[in-house]
Amino acid sequence: MTGIIFCIAMFYGNAEMAYTMIICTIVSSATAVLLQLNQDHIDNGLYGFNSALIGCAMIFYFGLNAAVVLAYIIGSIASTLLMHLFLLFDIRAYTFPFIAITWLLKLILQSNGIDGFPLAKSRLPGPTIDYNGFDYVGNGLVIPSHAFGQVLFQGDFISGLLMIIAIFINSPIQSLYGIIATHLSVIIINLYYPNTDDKIIISTLNGGLYSFNAVLSGIASSGNGPFYLIKMTITVIISTTFFLHLKLQNFTTLTFPFN
């Protein structure tokens, strides 16, 4: 049910990304099956998640063309192999295969091809955020919904809300920790930008672009008891601060601060 709701959220927000995500997941899973990798890992989507993120990132940064399709297919295969290495040595990879391969593919696609032109022309990422409804920022789910959505490059409030619901069905505590982590990251950002009147920063904050790493940190740190709350607080402070410093350097952070 969780996976189905995620798919609905993706199709609602961006059908092109949704189709790409499905293709990348199929390619990744097929690669794992052909290589006879651990069936439980395949069934649990451990190979497909990073591949899905790679596909979404390619569409987000470049749009759809032949070079991008080839890139996300190759990227999905490479992601499966890299994830297998991490699983083989019992190392928690989280989203590292997505990060490393997306950085590499982005560099290649932006480089000059044989004819002196880039293989894929970069575009202004978007549309990423539905700016409608920000008058209702007082609603405690507005920023978290956008932040949850931004994990999969979705900036629509409804898409993000559906993702929160999907995670809640699978694990209520993970959903709750993700929401709390988002609000904690907002506090950190407000401390980082005190008394700001910069409309860009305010819109970016409300759109969840400062908080998607916090969402992942919250989910990964979730558990019953005060220890997990302390753990979540520490990881969110670190990941959010790291993200802000990387952003000042115009670095393509992706989910690197979380990892």
CSV table of C-alpha atoms in Angstrom, one decimal:
chain,number,residue,atom,x,y,z
A,1,MET,CA,0.0,0.0,0.0
A,2,THR,CA,2.8,2.4,0.9
A,3,GLY,CA,4.4,1.9,-2.6
A,4,ILE,CA,1.1,2.4,-4.4
A,5,ILE,CA,0.5,5.7,-2.5
A,6,PHE,CA,4.0,6.9,-3.4
A,7,CYS,CA,3.3,6.2,-7.1
A,8,ILE,CA,0.0,8.1,-6.9
A,9,ALA,CA,1.9,11.0,-5.2
A,10,MET,CA,4.5,11.0,-8.0
A,11,PHE,CA,1.9,10.9,-10.8
A,12,TYR,CA,0.0,13.7,-9.2
A,13,GLY,CA,3.1,15.8,-8.9
A,14,ASN,CA,5.0,15.0,-12.1
A,15,ALA,CA,3.9,12.1,-14.4
A,16,GLU,CA,7.1,12.3,-16.4
A,17,MET,CA,9.2,11.7,-13.3
A,18,ALA,CA,6.8,9.0,-12.2
A,19,TYR,CA,7.2,7.0,-15.4
A,20,THR,CA,10.9,7.5,-15.2
A,21,MET,CA,11.0,6.3,-11.6
A,22,ILE,CA,9.1,3.1,-12.6
A,23,ILE,CA,11.4,2.4,-15.5
A,24,CYS,CA,14.5,2.9,-13.4
A,25,THR,CA,13.1,0.6,-10.7
A,26,ILE,CA,12.4,-2.1,-13.3
A,27,VAL,CA,15.9,-1.8,-14.8
A,28,SER,CA,17.5,-2.0,-11.3
A,29,SER,CA,15.3,-5.0,-10.2
A,30,ALA,CA,15.9,-6.8,-13.5
A,31,THR,CA,19.7,-6.3,-13.2
A,32,ALA,CA,19.6,-7.7,-9.6
A,33,VAL,CA,17.5,-10.7,-10.8
A,34,LEU,CA,19.9,-11.4,-13.8
A,35,LEU,CA,22.9,-11.3,-11.4
A,36,GLN,CA,21.0,-13.5,-9.0
A,37,LEU,CA,21.4,-11.1,-6.1
A,38,ASN,CA,19.6,-11.5,-2.8
A,39,GLN,CA,15.9,-12.0,-3.4
A,40,ASP,CA,14.8,-10.4,-0.1
A,41,HIS,CA,16.8,-7.3,-1.0
A,42,ILE,CA,15.1,-7.1,-4.4
A,43,ASP,CA,11.7,-7.6,-2.9
A,44,ASN,CA,12.3,-4.9,-0.2
A,45,GLY,CA,13.3,-2.4,-2.9
A,46,LEU,CA,16.8,-1.9,-1.6
A,47,TYR,CA,18.2,-1.8,-5.2
A,48,GLY,CA,15.3,0.1,-6.7
A,49,PHE,CA,15.1,3.1,-4.4
A,50,ASN,CA,18.4,4.7,-5.4
A,51,SER,CA,17.7,4.0,-9.0
A,52,ALA,CA,14.3,5.7,-8.8
A,53,LEU,CA,16.0,8.8,-7.3
A,54,ILE,CA,18.6,8.8,-10.1
A,55,GLY,CA,15.8,8.8,-12.7
A,56,CYS,CA,14.0,11.6,-11.0
A,57,ALA,CA,17.2,13.7,-10.7
A,58,MET,CA,17.9,13.3,-14.4
A,59,ILE,CA,14.5,14.6,-15.4
A,60,PHE,CA,14.7,17.3,-12.8
A,61,TYR,CA,18.0,18.7,-14.0
A,62,PHE,CA,17.8,18.0,-17.8
A,63,GLY,CA,14.3,17.1,-18.9
A,64,LEU,CA,13.7,14.2,-21.2
A,65,ASN,CA,15.8,13.4,-24.2
A,66,ALA,CA,17.8,10.4,-25.6
A,67,ALA,CA,21.0,11.2,-23.7
A,68,VAL,CA,19.0,11.4,-20.4
A,69,VAL,CA,17.2,8.1,-21.0
A,70,LEU,CA,20.5,6.4,-21.7
A,71,ALA,CA,22.0,8.0,-18.6
A,72,TYR,CA,19.3,6.9,-16.2
A,73,ILE,CA,19.3,3.4,-17.5
A,74,ILE,CA,23.1,3.1,-17.1
A,75,GLY,CA,22.8,4.8,-13.8
A,76,SER,CA,20.2,2.4,-12.6
A,77,ILE,CA,22.5,-0.6,-13.5
A,78,ALA,CA,25.5,1.1,-11.8
A,79,SER,CA,23.4,1.9,-8.7
A,80,THR,CA,22.4,-1.7,-8.4
A,81,LEU,CA,26.0,-2.9,-8.5
A,82,LEU,CA,27.2,-0.3,-6.1
A,83,MET,CA,24.4,-1.0,-3.6
A,84,HIS,CA,25.2,-4.7,-3.9
A,85,LEU,CA,28.8,-3.9,-2.7
A,86,PHE,CA,27.5,-2.0,0.3
A,87,LEU,CA,25.1,-4.9,1.2
A,88,LEU,CA,27.9,-7.4,0.7
A,89,PHE,CA,30.1,-5.8,3.3
A,90,ASP,CA,27.1,-4.9,5.5
A,91,ILE,CA,27.6,-1.2,5.2
A,92,ARG,CA,24.6,1.1,5.4
A,93,ALA,CA,24.6,2.9,2.1
A,94,TYR,CA,21.4,4.8,2.5
A,95,THR,CA,21.2,7.1,-0.6
A,96,PHE,CA,24.9,7.1,-1.4
A,97,PRO,CA,24.6,5.2,-4.7
A,98,PHE,CA,22.1,7.8,-5.8
A,99,ILE,CA,24.3,10.7,-4.8
A,100,ALA,CA,27.6,9.4,-6.3
A,101,ILE,CA,26.0,8.3,-9.6
A,102,THR,CA,23.9,11.4,-10.0
A,103,TRP,CA,26.9,13.6,-9.5
A,104,LEU,CA,28.9,11.7,-12.1
A,105,LEU,CA,26.0,11.6,-14.7
A,106,LYS,CA,25.3,15.3,-14.2
A,107,LEU,CA,29.0,16.0,-14.8
A,108,ILE,CA,29.1,13.9,-17.9
A,109,LEU,CA,25.8,15.3,-19.4
A,110,GLN,CA,27.0,18.8,-18.8
A,111,SER,CA,30.4,18.2,-20.4
A,112,ASN,CA,31.0,18.9,-24.1
A,113,GLY,CA,30.2,16.0,-26.5
A,114,ILE,CA,31.9,15.2,-29.8
A,115,ASP,CA,30.3,18.1,-31.5
A,116,GLY,CA,31.3,20.5,-28.8
A,117,PHE,CA,27.9,20.8,-27.3
A,118,PRO,CA,26.7,19.3,-24.0
A,119,LEU,CA,25.1,15.8,-24.2
A,120,ALA,CA,22.1,17.3,-22.4
A,121,LYS,CA,21.3,20.9,-21.8
A,122,SER,CA,20.8,21.9,-18.2
A,123,ARG,CA,17.6,23.6,-17.5
A,124,LEU,CA,16.3,25.6,-14.5
A,125,PRO,CA,15.0,22.9,-12.2
A,126,GLY,CA,11.3,23.0,-12.0
A,127,PRO,CA,8.5,23.3,-11.5
A,128,THR,CA,9.5,22.3,-8.0
A,129,ILE,CA,7.2,24.1,-5.7
A,130,ASP,CA,3.6,25.0,-5.7
A,131,TYR,CA,3.7,28.5,-4.1
A,132,ASN,CA,-0.1,28.5,-3.7
A,133,GLY,CA,-1.3,28.0,-0.2
A,134,PHE,CA,1.7,29.6,1.6
A,135,ASP,CA,-0.8,31.8,3.3
A,136,TYR,CA,-1.6,28.8,5.4
A,137,VAL,CA,2.0,28.2,6.6
A,138,GLY,CA,0.6,28.2,10.1
A,139,ASN,CA,-0.7,24.7,9.3
A,140,GLY,CA,1.9,22.4,10.8
A,141,LEU,CA,1.9,20.1,7.8
A,142,VAL,CA,2.6,22.6,5.0
A,143,ILE,CA,6.4,22.7,5.3
A,144,PRO,CA,6.7,19.0,6.2
A,145,SER,CA,4.6,18.1,3.2
A,146,HIS,CA,6.8,20.1,0.9
A,147,ALA,CA,9.9,18.7,2.6
A,148,PHE,CA,8.8,15.1,2.2
A,149,GLY,CA,7.9,15.7,-1.4
A,150,GLN,CA,11.3,17.3,-2.1
A,151,VAL,CA,13.0,14.0,-1.3
A,152,LEU,CA,11.7,12.8,-4.6
A,153,PHE,CA,12.0,16.2,-6.3
A,154,GLN,CA,8.3,16.9,-5.8
A,155,GLY,CA,7.3,20.4,-4.6
A,156,ASP,CA,3.5,19.9,-4.6
A,157,PHE,CA,1.8,20.1,-1.2
A,158,ILE,CA,-0.6,17.2,-2.1
A,159,SER,CA,2.2,15.0,-3.4
A,160,GLY,CA,4.1,15.5,-0.2
A,161,LEU,CA,1.1,15.0,2.0
A,162,LEU,CA,0.4,11.7,0.3
A,163,MET,CA,4.0,10.6,1.0
A,164,ILE,CA,3.6,11.4,4.7
A,165,ILE,CA,0.4,9.3,4.7
A,166,ALA,CA,2.2,6.5,2.8
A,167,ILE,CA,5.0,6.4,5.4
A,168,PHE,CA,2.5,6.7,8.3
A,169,ILE,CA,0.8,3.5,7.0
A,170,ASN,CA,4.1,1.6,7.0
A,171,SER,CA,5.5,3.2,10.2
A,172,PRO,CA,3.6,5.9,12.2
A,173,ILE,CA,6.7,6.7,14.2
A,174,GLN,CA,8.9,7.2,11.1
A,175,SER,CA,6.3,9.6,9.8
A,176,LEU,CA,6.1,11.5,13.1
A,177,TYR,CA,9.9,11.8,13.4
A,178,GLY,CA,10.1,13.1,9.8
A,179,ILE,CA,7.6,15.8,10.7
A,180,ILE,CA,9.3,16.7,13.9
A,181,ALA,CA,12.7,16.8,12.1
A,182,THR,CA,11.3,19.2,9.6
A,183,HIS,CA,10.1,21.6,12.2
A,184,LEU,CA,13.5,21.3,14.0
A,185,SER,CA,15.3,22.2,10.8
A,186,VAL,CA,13.1,25.3,10.3
A,187,ILE,CA,14.2,26.5,13.8
A,188,ILE,CA,17.8,25.9,12.8
A,189,ILE,CA,17.4,27.8,9.6
A,190,ASN,CA,15.7,30.7,11.3
A,191,LEU,CA,18.6,30.9,13.7
A,192,TYR,CA,21.0,30.8,10.7
A,193,TYR,CA,19.0,33.6,8.9
A,194,PRO,CA,17.8,35.8,11.8
A,195,ASN,CA,15.1,38.4,11.1
A,196,THR,CA,15.4,37.8,7.3
A,197,ASP,CA,13.0,39.6,5.0
A,198,ASP,CA,14.5,37.8,1.9
A,199,LYS,CA,11.5,36.5,0.0
A,200,ILE,CA,13.6,33.9,-1.8
A,201,ILE,CA,14.8,32.4,1.5
A,202,ILE,CA,11.3,32.5,3.0
A,203,SER,CA,9.8,30.8,-0.1
A,204,THR,CA,12.6,28.2,-0.2
A,205,LEU,CA,12.1,27.5,3.4
A,206,ASN,CA,8.3,27.1,3.1
A,207,GLY,CA,8.9,25.0,0.0
A,208,GLY,CA,10.8,22.4,2.0
A,209,LEU,CA,14.1,22.9,0.0
A,210,TYR,CA,16.0,23.4,3.3
A,211,SER,CA,14.4,20.5,5.1
A,212,PHE,CA,14.3,17.4,2.9
A,213,ASN,CA,17.6,16.1,4.4
A,214,ALA,CA,16.1,16.6,7.8
A,215,VAL,CA,13.2,14.4,6.8
A,216,LEU,CA,15.5,11.5,6.0
A,217,SER,CA,17.6,12.1,9.1
A,218,GLY,CA,14.4,12.0,11.2
A,219,ILE,CA,13.1,8.8,9.6
A,220,ALA,CA,16.5,7.1,9.9
A,221,SER,CA,16.8,8.1,13.6
A,222,SER,CA,13.3,7.1,14.6
A,223,GLY,CA,12.5,4.8,17.4
A,224,ASN,CA,10.7,4.5,20.8
A,225,GLY,CA,12.2,6.3,23.7
A,226,PRO,CA,14.1,9.5,24.6
A,227,PHE,CA,17.4,8.1,23.2
A,228,TYR,CA,16.0,8.2,19.6
A,229,LEU,CA,14.7,11.8,20.1
A,230,ILE,CA,18.2,12.9,21.2
A,231,LYS,CA,19.7,11.0,18.3
A,232,MET,CA,17.3,12.6,15.8
A,233,THR,CA,18.0,16.1,17.2
A,234,ILE,CA,21.7,15.7,16.8
A,235,THR,CA,21.5,14.2,13.3
A,236,VAL,CA,19.1,17.0,12.1
A,237,ILE,CA,21.3,19.7,13.6
A,238,ILE,CA,24.3,18.2,11.8
A,239,SER,CA,22.6,17.5,8.4
A,240,THR,CA,20.9,20.9,8.3
A,241,THR,CA,24.0,22.9,9.2
A,242,PHE,CA,26.1,20.9,6.7
A,243,PHE,CA,23.4,21.5,4.0
A,244,LEU,CA,23.5,25.3,4.7
A,245,HIS,CA,27.2,25.5,4.4
A,246,LEU,CA,27.3,23.5,1.2
A,247,LYS,CA,24.5,25.6,-0.3
A,248,LEU,CA,26.6,28.7,0.3
A,249,GLN,CA,29.2,27.1,-2.0
A,250,ASN,CA,26.5,26.5,-4.7
A,251,PHE,CA,27.1,22.8,-4.2
A,252,THR,CA,24.7,20.3,-5.6
A,253,THR,CA,23.9,18.7,-2.3
A,254,LEU,CA,21.2,16.2,-3.1
A,255,THR,CA,20.9,14.0,0.0
A,256,PHE,CA,24.6,14.1,0.8
A,257,PRO,CA,24.1,16.0,4.2
A,258,PHE,CA,21.8,13.2,5.3
A,259,ASN,CA,24.2,10.4,4.3
